[in-house]
XYZ file of C-alpha atoms in Angstrom:
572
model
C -145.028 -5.375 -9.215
C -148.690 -5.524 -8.486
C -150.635 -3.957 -5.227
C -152.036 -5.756 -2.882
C -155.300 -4.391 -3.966
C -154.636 -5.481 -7.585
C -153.377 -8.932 -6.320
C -156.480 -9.614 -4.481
C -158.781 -8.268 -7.488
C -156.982 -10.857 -9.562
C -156.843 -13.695 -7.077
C -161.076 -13.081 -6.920
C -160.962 -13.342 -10.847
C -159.074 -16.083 -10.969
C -160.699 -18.205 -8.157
C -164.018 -18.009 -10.550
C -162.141 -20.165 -13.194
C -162.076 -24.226 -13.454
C -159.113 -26.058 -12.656
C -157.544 -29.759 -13.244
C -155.715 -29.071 -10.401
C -155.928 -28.495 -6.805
C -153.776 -28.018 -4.197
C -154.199 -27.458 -0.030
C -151.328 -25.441 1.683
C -150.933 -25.431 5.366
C -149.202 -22.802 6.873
C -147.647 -22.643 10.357
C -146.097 -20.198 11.956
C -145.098 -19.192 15.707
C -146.248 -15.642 14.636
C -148.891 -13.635 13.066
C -148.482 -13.907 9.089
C -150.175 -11.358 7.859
C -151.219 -11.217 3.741
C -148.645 -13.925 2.853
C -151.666 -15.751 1.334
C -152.731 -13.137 -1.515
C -149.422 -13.452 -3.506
C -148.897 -17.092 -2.695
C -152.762 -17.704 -4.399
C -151.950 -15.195 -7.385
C -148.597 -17.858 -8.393
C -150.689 -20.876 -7.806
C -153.573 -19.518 -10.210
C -150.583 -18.365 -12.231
C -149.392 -22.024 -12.594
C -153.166 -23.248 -13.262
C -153.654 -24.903 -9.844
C -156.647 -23.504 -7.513
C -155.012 -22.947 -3.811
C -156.402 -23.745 -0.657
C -154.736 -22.200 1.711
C -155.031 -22.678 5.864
C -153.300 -20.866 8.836
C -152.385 -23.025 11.829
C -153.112 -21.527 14.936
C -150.635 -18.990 16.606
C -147.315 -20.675 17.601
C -148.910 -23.657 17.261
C -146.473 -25.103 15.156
C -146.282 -28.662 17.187
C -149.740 -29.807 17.359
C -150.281 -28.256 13.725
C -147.578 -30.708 11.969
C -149.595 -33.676 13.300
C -152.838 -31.558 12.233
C -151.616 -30.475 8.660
C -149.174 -33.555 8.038
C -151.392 -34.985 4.682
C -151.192 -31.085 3.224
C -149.700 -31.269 -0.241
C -147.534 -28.362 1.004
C -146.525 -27.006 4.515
C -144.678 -23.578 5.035
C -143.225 -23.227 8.506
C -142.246 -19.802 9.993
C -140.430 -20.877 12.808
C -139.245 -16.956 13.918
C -135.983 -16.754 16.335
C -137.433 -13.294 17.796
C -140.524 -15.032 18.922
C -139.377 -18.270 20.567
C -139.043 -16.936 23.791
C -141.463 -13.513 24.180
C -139.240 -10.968 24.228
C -136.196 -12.588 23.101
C -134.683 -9.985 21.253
C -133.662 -8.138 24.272
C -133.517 -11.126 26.713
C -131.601 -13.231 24.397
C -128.766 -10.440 24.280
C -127.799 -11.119 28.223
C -127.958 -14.943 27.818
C -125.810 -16.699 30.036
C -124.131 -20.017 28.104
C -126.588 -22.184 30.390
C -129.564 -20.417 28.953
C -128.841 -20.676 25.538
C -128.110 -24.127 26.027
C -131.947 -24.929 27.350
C -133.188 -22.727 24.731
C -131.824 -24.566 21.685
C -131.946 -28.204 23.098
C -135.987 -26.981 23.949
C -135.948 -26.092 20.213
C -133.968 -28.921 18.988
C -136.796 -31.614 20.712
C -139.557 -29.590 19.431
C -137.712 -29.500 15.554
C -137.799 -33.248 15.763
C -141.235 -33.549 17.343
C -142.182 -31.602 14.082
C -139.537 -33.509 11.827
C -141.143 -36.643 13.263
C -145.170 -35.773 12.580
C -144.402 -34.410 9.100
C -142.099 -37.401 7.848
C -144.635 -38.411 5.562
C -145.998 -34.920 4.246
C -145.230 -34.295 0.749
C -143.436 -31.533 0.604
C -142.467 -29.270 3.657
C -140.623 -26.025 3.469
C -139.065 -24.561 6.509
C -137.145 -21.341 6.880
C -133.451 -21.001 8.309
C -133.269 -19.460 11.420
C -132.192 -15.401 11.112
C -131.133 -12.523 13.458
C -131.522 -9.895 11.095
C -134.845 -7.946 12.156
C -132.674 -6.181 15.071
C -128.963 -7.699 15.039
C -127.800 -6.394 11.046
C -126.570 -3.535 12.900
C -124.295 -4.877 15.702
C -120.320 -5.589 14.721
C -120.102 -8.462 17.511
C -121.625 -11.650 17.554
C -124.163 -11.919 20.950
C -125.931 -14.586 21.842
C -128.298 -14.557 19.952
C -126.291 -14.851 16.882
C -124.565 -18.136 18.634
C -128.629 -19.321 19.019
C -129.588 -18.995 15.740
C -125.946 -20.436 14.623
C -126.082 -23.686 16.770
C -130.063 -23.885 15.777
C -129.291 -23.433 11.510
C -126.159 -26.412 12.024
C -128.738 -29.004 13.734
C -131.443 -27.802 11.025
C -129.534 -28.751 7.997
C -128.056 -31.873 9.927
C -131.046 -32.952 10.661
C -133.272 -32.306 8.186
C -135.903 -35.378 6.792
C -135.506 -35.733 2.913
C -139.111 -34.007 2.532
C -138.353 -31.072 4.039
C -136.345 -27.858 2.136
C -134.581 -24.841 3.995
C -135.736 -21.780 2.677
C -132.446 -19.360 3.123
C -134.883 -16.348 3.935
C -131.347 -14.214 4.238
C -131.352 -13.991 0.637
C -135.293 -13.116 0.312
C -134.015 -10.281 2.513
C -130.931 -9.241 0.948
C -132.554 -8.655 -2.376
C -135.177 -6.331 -0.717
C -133.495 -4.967 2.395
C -133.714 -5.261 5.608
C -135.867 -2.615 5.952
C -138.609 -3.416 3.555
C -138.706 -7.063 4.937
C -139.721 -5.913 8.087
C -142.639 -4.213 10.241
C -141.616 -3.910 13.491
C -144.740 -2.004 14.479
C -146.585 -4.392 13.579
C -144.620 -6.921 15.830
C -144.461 -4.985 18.746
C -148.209 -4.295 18.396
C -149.539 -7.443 16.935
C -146.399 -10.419 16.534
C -146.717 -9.397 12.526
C -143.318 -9.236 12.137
C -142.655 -9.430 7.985
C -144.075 -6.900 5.813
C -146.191 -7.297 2.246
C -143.059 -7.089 0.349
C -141.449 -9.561 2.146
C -143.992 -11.688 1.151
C -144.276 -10.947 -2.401
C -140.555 -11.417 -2.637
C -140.868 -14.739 -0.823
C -143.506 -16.431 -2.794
C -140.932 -15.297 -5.782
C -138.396 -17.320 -4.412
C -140.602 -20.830 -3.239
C -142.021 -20.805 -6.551
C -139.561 -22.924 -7.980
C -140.166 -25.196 -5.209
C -143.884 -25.722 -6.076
C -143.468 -25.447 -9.929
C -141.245 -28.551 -9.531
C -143.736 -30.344 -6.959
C -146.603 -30.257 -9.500
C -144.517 -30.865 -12.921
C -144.006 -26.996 -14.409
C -140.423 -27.246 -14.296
C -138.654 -26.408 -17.213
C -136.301 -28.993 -19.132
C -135.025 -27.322 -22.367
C -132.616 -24.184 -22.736
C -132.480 -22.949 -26.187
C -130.079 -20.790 -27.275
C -128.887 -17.919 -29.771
C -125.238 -17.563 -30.860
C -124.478 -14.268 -31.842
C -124.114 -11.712 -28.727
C -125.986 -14.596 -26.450
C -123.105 -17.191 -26.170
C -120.350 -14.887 -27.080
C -119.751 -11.317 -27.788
C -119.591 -9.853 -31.420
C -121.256 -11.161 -35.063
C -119.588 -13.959 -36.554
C -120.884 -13.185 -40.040
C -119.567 -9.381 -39.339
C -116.264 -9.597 -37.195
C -115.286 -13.268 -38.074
C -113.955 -16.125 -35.845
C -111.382 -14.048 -34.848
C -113.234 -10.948 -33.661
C -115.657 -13.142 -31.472
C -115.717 -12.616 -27.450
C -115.421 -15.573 -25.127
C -112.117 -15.941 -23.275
C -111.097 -14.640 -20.227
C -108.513 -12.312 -21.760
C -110.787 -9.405 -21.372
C -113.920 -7.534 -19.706
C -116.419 -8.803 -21.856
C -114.755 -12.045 -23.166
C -114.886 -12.892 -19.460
C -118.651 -12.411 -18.950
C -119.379 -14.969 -22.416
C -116.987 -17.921 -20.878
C -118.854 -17.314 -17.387
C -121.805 -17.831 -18.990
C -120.967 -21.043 -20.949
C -119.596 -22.208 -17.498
C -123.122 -22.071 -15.751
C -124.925 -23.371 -19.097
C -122.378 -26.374 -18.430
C -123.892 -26.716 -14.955
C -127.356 -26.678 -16.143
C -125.596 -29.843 -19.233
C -124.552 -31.740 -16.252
C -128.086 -31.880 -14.114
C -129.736 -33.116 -17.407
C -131.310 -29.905 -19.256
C -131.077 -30.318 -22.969
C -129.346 -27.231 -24.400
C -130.283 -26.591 -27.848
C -129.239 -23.752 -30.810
C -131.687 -21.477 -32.314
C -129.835 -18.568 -34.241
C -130.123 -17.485 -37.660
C -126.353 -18.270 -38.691
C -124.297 -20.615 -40.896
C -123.848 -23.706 -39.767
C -120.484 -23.989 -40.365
C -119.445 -20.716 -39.046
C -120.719 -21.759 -35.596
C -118.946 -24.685 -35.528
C -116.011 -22.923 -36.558
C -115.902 -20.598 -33.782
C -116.906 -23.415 -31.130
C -113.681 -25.115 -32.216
C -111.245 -22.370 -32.689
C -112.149 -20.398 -29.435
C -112.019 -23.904 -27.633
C -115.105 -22.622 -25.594
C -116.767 -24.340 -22.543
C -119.659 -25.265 -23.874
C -119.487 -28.486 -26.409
C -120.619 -28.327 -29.525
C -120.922 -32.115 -30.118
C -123.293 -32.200 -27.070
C -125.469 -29.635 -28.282
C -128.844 -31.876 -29.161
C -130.058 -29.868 -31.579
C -128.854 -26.898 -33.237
C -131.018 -24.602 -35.486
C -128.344 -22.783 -37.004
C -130.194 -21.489 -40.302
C -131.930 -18.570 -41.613
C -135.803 -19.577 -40.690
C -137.990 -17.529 -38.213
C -137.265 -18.627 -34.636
C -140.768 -19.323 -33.417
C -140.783 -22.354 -36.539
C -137.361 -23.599 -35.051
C -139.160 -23.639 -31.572
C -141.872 -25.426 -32.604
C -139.626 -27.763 -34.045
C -137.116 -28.226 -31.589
C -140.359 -29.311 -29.295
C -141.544 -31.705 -31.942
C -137.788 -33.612 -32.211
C -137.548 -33.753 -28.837
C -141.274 -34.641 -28.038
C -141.755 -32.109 -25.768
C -144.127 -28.977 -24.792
C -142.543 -25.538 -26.089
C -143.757 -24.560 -22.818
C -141.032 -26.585 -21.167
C -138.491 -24.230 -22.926
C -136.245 -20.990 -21.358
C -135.416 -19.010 -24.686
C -132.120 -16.995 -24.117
C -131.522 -13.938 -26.872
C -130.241 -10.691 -27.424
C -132.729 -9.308 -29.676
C -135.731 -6.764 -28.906
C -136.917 -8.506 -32.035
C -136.635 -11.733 -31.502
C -137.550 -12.055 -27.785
C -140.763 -10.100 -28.197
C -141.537 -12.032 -31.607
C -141.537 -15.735 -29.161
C -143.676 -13.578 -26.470
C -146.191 -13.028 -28.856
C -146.290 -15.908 -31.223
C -145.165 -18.678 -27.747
C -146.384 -17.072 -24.622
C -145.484 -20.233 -23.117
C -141.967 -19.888 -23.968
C -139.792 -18.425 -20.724
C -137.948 -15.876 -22.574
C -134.640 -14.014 -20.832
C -133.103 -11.420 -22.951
C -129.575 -11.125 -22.968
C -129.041 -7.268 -20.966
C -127.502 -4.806 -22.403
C -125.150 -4.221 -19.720
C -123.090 -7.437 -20.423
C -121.361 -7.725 -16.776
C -125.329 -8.487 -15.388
C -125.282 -11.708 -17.687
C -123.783 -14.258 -15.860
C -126.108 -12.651 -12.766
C -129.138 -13.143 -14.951
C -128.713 -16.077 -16.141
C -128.121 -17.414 -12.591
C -131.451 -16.400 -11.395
C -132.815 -18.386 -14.922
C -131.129 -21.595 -13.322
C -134.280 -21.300 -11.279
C -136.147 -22.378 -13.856
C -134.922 -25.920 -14.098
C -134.812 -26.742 -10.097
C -135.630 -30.096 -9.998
C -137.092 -31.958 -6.672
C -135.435 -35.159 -6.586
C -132.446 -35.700 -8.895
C -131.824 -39.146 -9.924
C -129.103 -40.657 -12.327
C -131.462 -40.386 -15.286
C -131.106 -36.603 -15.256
C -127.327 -37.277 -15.498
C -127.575 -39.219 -18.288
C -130.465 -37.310 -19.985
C -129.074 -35.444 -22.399
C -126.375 -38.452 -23.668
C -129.586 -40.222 -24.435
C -131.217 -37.671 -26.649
C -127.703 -37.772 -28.438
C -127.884 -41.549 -28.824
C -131.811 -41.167 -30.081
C -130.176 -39.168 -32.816
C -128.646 -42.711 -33.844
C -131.532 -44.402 -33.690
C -133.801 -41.689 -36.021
C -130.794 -41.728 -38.793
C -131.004 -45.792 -38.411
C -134.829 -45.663 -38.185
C -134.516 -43.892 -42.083
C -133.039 -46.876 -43.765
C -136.230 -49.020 -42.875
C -139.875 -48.510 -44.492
C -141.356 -50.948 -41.662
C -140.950 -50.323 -38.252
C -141.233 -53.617 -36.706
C -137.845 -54.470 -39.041
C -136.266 -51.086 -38.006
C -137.712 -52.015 -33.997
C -136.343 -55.486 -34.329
C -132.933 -54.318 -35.290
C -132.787 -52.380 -32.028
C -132.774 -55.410 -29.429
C -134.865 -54.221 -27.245
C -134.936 -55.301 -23.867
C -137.492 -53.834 -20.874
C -136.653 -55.060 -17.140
C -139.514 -54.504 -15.012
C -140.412 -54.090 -10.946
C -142.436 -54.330 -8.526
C -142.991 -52.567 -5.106
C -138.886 -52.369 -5.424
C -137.506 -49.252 -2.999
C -134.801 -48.189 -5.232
C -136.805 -46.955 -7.762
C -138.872 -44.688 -5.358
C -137.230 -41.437 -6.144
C -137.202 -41.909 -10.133
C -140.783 -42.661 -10.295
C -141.721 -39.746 -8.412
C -139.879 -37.697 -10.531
C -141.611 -39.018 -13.186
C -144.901 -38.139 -12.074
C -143.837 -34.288 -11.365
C -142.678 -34.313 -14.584
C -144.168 -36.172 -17.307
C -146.885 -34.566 -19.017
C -147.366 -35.993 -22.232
C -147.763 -39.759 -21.574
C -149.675 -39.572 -18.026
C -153.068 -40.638 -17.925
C -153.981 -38.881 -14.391
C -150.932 -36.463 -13.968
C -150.657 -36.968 -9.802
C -148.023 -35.164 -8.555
C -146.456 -37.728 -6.131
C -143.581 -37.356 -3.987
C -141.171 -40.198 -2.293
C -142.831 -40.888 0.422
C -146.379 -40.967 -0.997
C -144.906 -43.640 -3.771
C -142.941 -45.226 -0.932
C -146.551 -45.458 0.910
C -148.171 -47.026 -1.622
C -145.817 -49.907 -2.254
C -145.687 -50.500 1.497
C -150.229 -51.320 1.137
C -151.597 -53.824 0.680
C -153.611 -54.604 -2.814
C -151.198 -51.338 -4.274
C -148.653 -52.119 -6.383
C -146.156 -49.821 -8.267
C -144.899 -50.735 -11.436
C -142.082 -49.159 -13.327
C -139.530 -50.560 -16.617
C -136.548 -49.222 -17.727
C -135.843 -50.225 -21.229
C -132.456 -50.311 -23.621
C -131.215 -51.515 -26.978
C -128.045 -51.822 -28.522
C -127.162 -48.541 -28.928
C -127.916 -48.044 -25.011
C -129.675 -47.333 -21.641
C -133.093 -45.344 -21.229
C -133.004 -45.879 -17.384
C -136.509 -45.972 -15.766
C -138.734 -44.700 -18.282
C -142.659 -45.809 -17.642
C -144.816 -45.992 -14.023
C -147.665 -47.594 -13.449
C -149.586 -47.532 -9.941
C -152.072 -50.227 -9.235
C -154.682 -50.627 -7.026
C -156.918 -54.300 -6.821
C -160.082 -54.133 -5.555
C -162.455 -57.442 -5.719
C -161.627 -58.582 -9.320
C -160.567 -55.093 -10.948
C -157.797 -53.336 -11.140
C -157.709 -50.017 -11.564
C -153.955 -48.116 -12.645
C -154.643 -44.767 -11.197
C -151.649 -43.312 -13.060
C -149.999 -44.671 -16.014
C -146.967 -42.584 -17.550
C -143.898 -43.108 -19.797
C -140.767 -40.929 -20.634
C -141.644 -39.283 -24.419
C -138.031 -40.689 -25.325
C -139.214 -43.826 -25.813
C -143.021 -44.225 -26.655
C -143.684 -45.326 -30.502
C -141.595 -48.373 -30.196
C -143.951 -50.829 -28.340
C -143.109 -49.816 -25.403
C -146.913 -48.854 -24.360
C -148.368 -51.689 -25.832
C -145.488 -54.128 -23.926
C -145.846 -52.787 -20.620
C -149.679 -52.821 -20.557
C -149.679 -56.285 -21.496
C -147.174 -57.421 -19.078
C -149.426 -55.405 -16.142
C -152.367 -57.531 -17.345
C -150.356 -60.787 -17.121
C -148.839 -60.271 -13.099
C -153.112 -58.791 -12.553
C -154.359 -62.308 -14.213
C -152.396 -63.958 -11.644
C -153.822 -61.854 -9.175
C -157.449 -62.963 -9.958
C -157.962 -59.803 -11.178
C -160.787 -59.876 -14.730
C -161.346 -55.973 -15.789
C -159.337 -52.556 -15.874
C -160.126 -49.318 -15.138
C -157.945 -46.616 -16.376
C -158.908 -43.070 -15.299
C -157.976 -40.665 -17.606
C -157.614 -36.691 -16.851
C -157.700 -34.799 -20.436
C -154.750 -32.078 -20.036
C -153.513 -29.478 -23.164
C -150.172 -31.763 -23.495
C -151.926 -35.745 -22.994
C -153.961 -36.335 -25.922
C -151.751 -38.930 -27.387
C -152.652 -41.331 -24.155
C -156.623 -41.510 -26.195
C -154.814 -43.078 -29.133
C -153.392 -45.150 -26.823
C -156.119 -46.389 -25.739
C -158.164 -46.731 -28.571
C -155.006 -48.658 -30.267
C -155.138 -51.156 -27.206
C -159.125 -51.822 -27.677
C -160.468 -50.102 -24.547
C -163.620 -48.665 -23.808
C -164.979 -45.410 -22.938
C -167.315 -45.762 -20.434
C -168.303 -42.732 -18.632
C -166.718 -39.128 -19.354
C -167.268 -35.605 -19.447
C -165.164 -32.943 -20.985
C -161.820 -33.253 -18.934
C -162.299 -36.678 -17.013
C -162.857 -40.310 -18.911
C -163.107 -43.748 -17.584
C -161.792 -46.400 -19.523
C -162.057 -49.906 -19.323
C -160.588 -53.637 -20.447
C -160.949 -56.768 -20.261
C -157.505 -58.336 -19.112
C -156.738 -60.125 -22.623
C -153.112 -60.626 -23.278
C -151.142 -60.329 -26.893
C -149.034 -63.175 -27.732
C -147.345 -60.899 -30.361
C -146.096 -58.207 -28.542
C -142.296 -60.478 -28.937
C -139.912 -57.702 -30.774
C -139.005 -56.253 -26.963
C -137.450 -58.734 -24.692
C -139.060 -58.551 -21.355
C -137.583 -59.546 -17.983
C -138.324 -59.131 -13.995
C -135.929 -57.380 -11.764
C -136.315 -57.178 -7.920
């Protein structure tokens, strides 16, 4: 863990460097927050995003929400200790009257806040918590029943932008002692120490890796000693670990349980152990574990290095390796990825085999995920039906035979609500097709359908062999006779079948309508978006103006008859 002198000489390096990204942070508090900015800039420059950070005034909080409401991210320390002055020892003698004014007070003032901030991105808030001078008593006081009644109308209450932080567990995992200063508060209102801090911008980080499209979406896996204990090739089917019959046995089927968790919310889970094929399968079957073999979307069960099956495993599935968590048990192995895929989130299995499950709960982190929508249910059945497709796609030379065999058929919208949370996701999380990559939440996609001259586009697209749910996003803005799409993204799963090519031209016919003559398509040059350039220079636009990370590029609104192999219909 670094110093707070080493954090700062790093944030001062790292504030030097160019960014694509930027990011303003407002953060309001009702006390004095002393330092929480250092660590909080170190994981932002961390992620590649340069932070700006600003303090609200000193319990402040309601005339700072209305102040800070456009922020792309507001932290609120709302402190029980410091809603009254003194309330740690005034609050213990609280008659049932008292308490009553002093939560309804609070209550108004939450939804004065709620109410201001409605719109703001992203909002994080922490639960209300008695533990800088009440972990010691045995009886509940009233100030336990405050911060009880308080927590309930939080959570009840709470807009759809805003997330609890549960700052109990920030302090259980440091103590109660290190979380605090009370020096500091009696002296100053600093009441949280510099390792509370660092230990809380640990735990948000998830939070904002999701908000601005870092979250991870692939969990690849080795076999041996990773998702059971023993060596197939060595002790045999038989002599395998993963029941519940026994110490160890028990910690392998725990952790297939919570890789099953991580299945259902949409994470591929993929195989990368240097094994026979056969054997694995063998031992998935005969142990009758948790996890499911057939659902597995790609297993690299061979003898290759495990960096190449990486790097493959991100090329079939048309993703970054640095959306991957790599789980293994080898000192070899892990540090081989570290080296060769620094991108790679690597988790070695520990030693001690009863901290597994634990560990591998705190990697769930990894994959927290905004706003869930049914596509993440689905996701990984669809990367098992594009398996179909590829073994189809190898009995045709021609791909407009093999794409007409498919039946494809792309509904599109416009401006329709239902699709708000989906496309949102999309632009947190799409990386590779995504001309501008705006991070965009709900409400800021729910604003722009709701303006005039804005419109938001979005398809979802299947064939015969099934549904891709909402898979491209387009947002639109007129102005005079041009329109310019100031993001324009599509799901990897299914680009190379038209699909670009299709919507495009179906945004240029509903823009012709419009009156609208010329495009404008701003593109932002990223590490993981090149393929959007041959895009464009397979759909005749122009380069216009551009430097080494930013390009303009323009069209005239000419429409292609041909484009007939994907059946295209409106929804509303």
């Amino acid at each position: 863990m670094k110093t707070l002198s080493e954090i700062i000489a790093y944030n001062k390096k790292a504030k030097s460097l160019s960014y694509n990204q930027e990011v303003n942070i407002a953060i309001l508090s009702n006390i004095v927050l002393n330092q929480i900015d250092h660590p909080l800039s170190m994981m932002l420059y961390e992620m590649g995003i340069k932070p700006n950070i600003v303090f609200g005034e000193y319990d402040n909080i309601l005339q700072d929400a209305e102040r800070f409401s456009s922020f792309d991210i507001a932290i609120i320390f709302w402190e029980l200790q410091n809603l009254i002055d003194g309330f740690q020892y005034l609050g213990l003698n609280f008659s049932e009257e008292e308490i009553d004014n002093l939560v309804n007070k609070t209550e108004s003032e939450l939804l004065f806040v709620f109410k201001k901030m409605e719109k703001s991105p992203l909002v994080l808030i922490n639960e209300f918590n008695t533990d800088p001078f009440n972990s010691n008593l045995i009886n509940e006081n009233s100030i336990d029943r405050t911060c009880n009644r308080l927590n309930i109308f939080l959570k009840t209450n709470l807009p759809t932008n805003f997330k609890i932080i549960n700052v109990n567990r920030i302090i259980s995992r440091i103590s109660i002692e290190k979380s605090f200063d009370l020096r500091n508060f009696y002296t100053s209102k600093a009441l949280h120490s510099f390792s509370f801090f660092k230990a809380y911008v640990d735990h948000i980080k998830f939070f904002l890796a999701s908000r601005f499209g870092n979250v991870k979406k692939v969990l690849v896996l080795d076999c041996d000693n990773t998702l059971w204990g023993g060596i197939i090739g060595e002790d045999g089917v038989d002599g395998i670990k993963c029941d519940t019959s026994n110490g160890i046995g028990k910690a392998y089927y725990e952790v297939q349980k919570i890789i099953n968790t991580l299945f259902n919310q949409g994470v591929i889970v993929c195989l990368n152990s240097k094994n026979n094929l056969n054997d694995v399968k063998e031992a998935f079957d005969a142990k009758q574990m948790p996890l499911n073999f057939n659902k597995i979307i790609i297993k690299k069960v061979n003898w290759e290095n495990k960096v190449k099956n990486l790097i493959e495993i991100g090329q079939e599935l048309n993703v970054g390796t640095d959306s991957m968590v790599f789980i293994d048990d080898s000192d070899f192995e892990i540090n081989l990825v570290k080296q060769e895929l620094p991108e790679v989130e690597t988790i070695q299995v520990p030693k001690d085999i009863y901290l597994y499950p634990l560990v591998l709960r705190e990697a769930l982190n990894q994959f927290y995920n905004l706003n869930f929508t049914k596509e993440d249910l689905n996701k990984s059945e669809m990367y098992l039906v594009e398996q179909q497709r590829k073994k189809l796609q190898s009995n045709f030379e021609n791909l407009n035979s093999y794409l007409e065999t498919l039946q494809l058929q792309m509904a599109i919208t416009v401006n329709e609500e239902t699709t708000i949370n989906r496309v949102a996701q999309m632009t947190q999380k799409t990386n590779q097709f995504n001309t501008t990559t705006l991070r965009l939440t709900p409400n800021e996609i729910k604003d722009l359908m709701e303006t005039k001259d804005k419109y938001v586009f979005s398809f979802s697209l299947s064939d015969k062999f099934g549904d891709f749910g909402i898979s491209g996003a387009a947002l639109v803005s007129i102005l005079n006779d041009t329109a310019i799409i100031d993001d324009l993204l599509m799901s990897c799963r299914v680009l190379g079948r038209k699909v670009e090519e299709t919507f495009i031209n179906e945004i240029f016919k509903f823009l012709k309508k419009k009156g609208v003559n010329n495009c404008q398509i701003p593109f932002l040059l990223t590490n993981k978006n090149k393929q959007v350039e041959e895009f464009f220079i397979r759909s005749n636009f122009v380069k216009v103006s551009f430097n080494e990370e930013k390009s303009l590029y323009v069209s005239e609104l000419k429409t292609d008859k041909n484009l007939n192999i994907i059946k295209v219909k409106y929804e509303k």
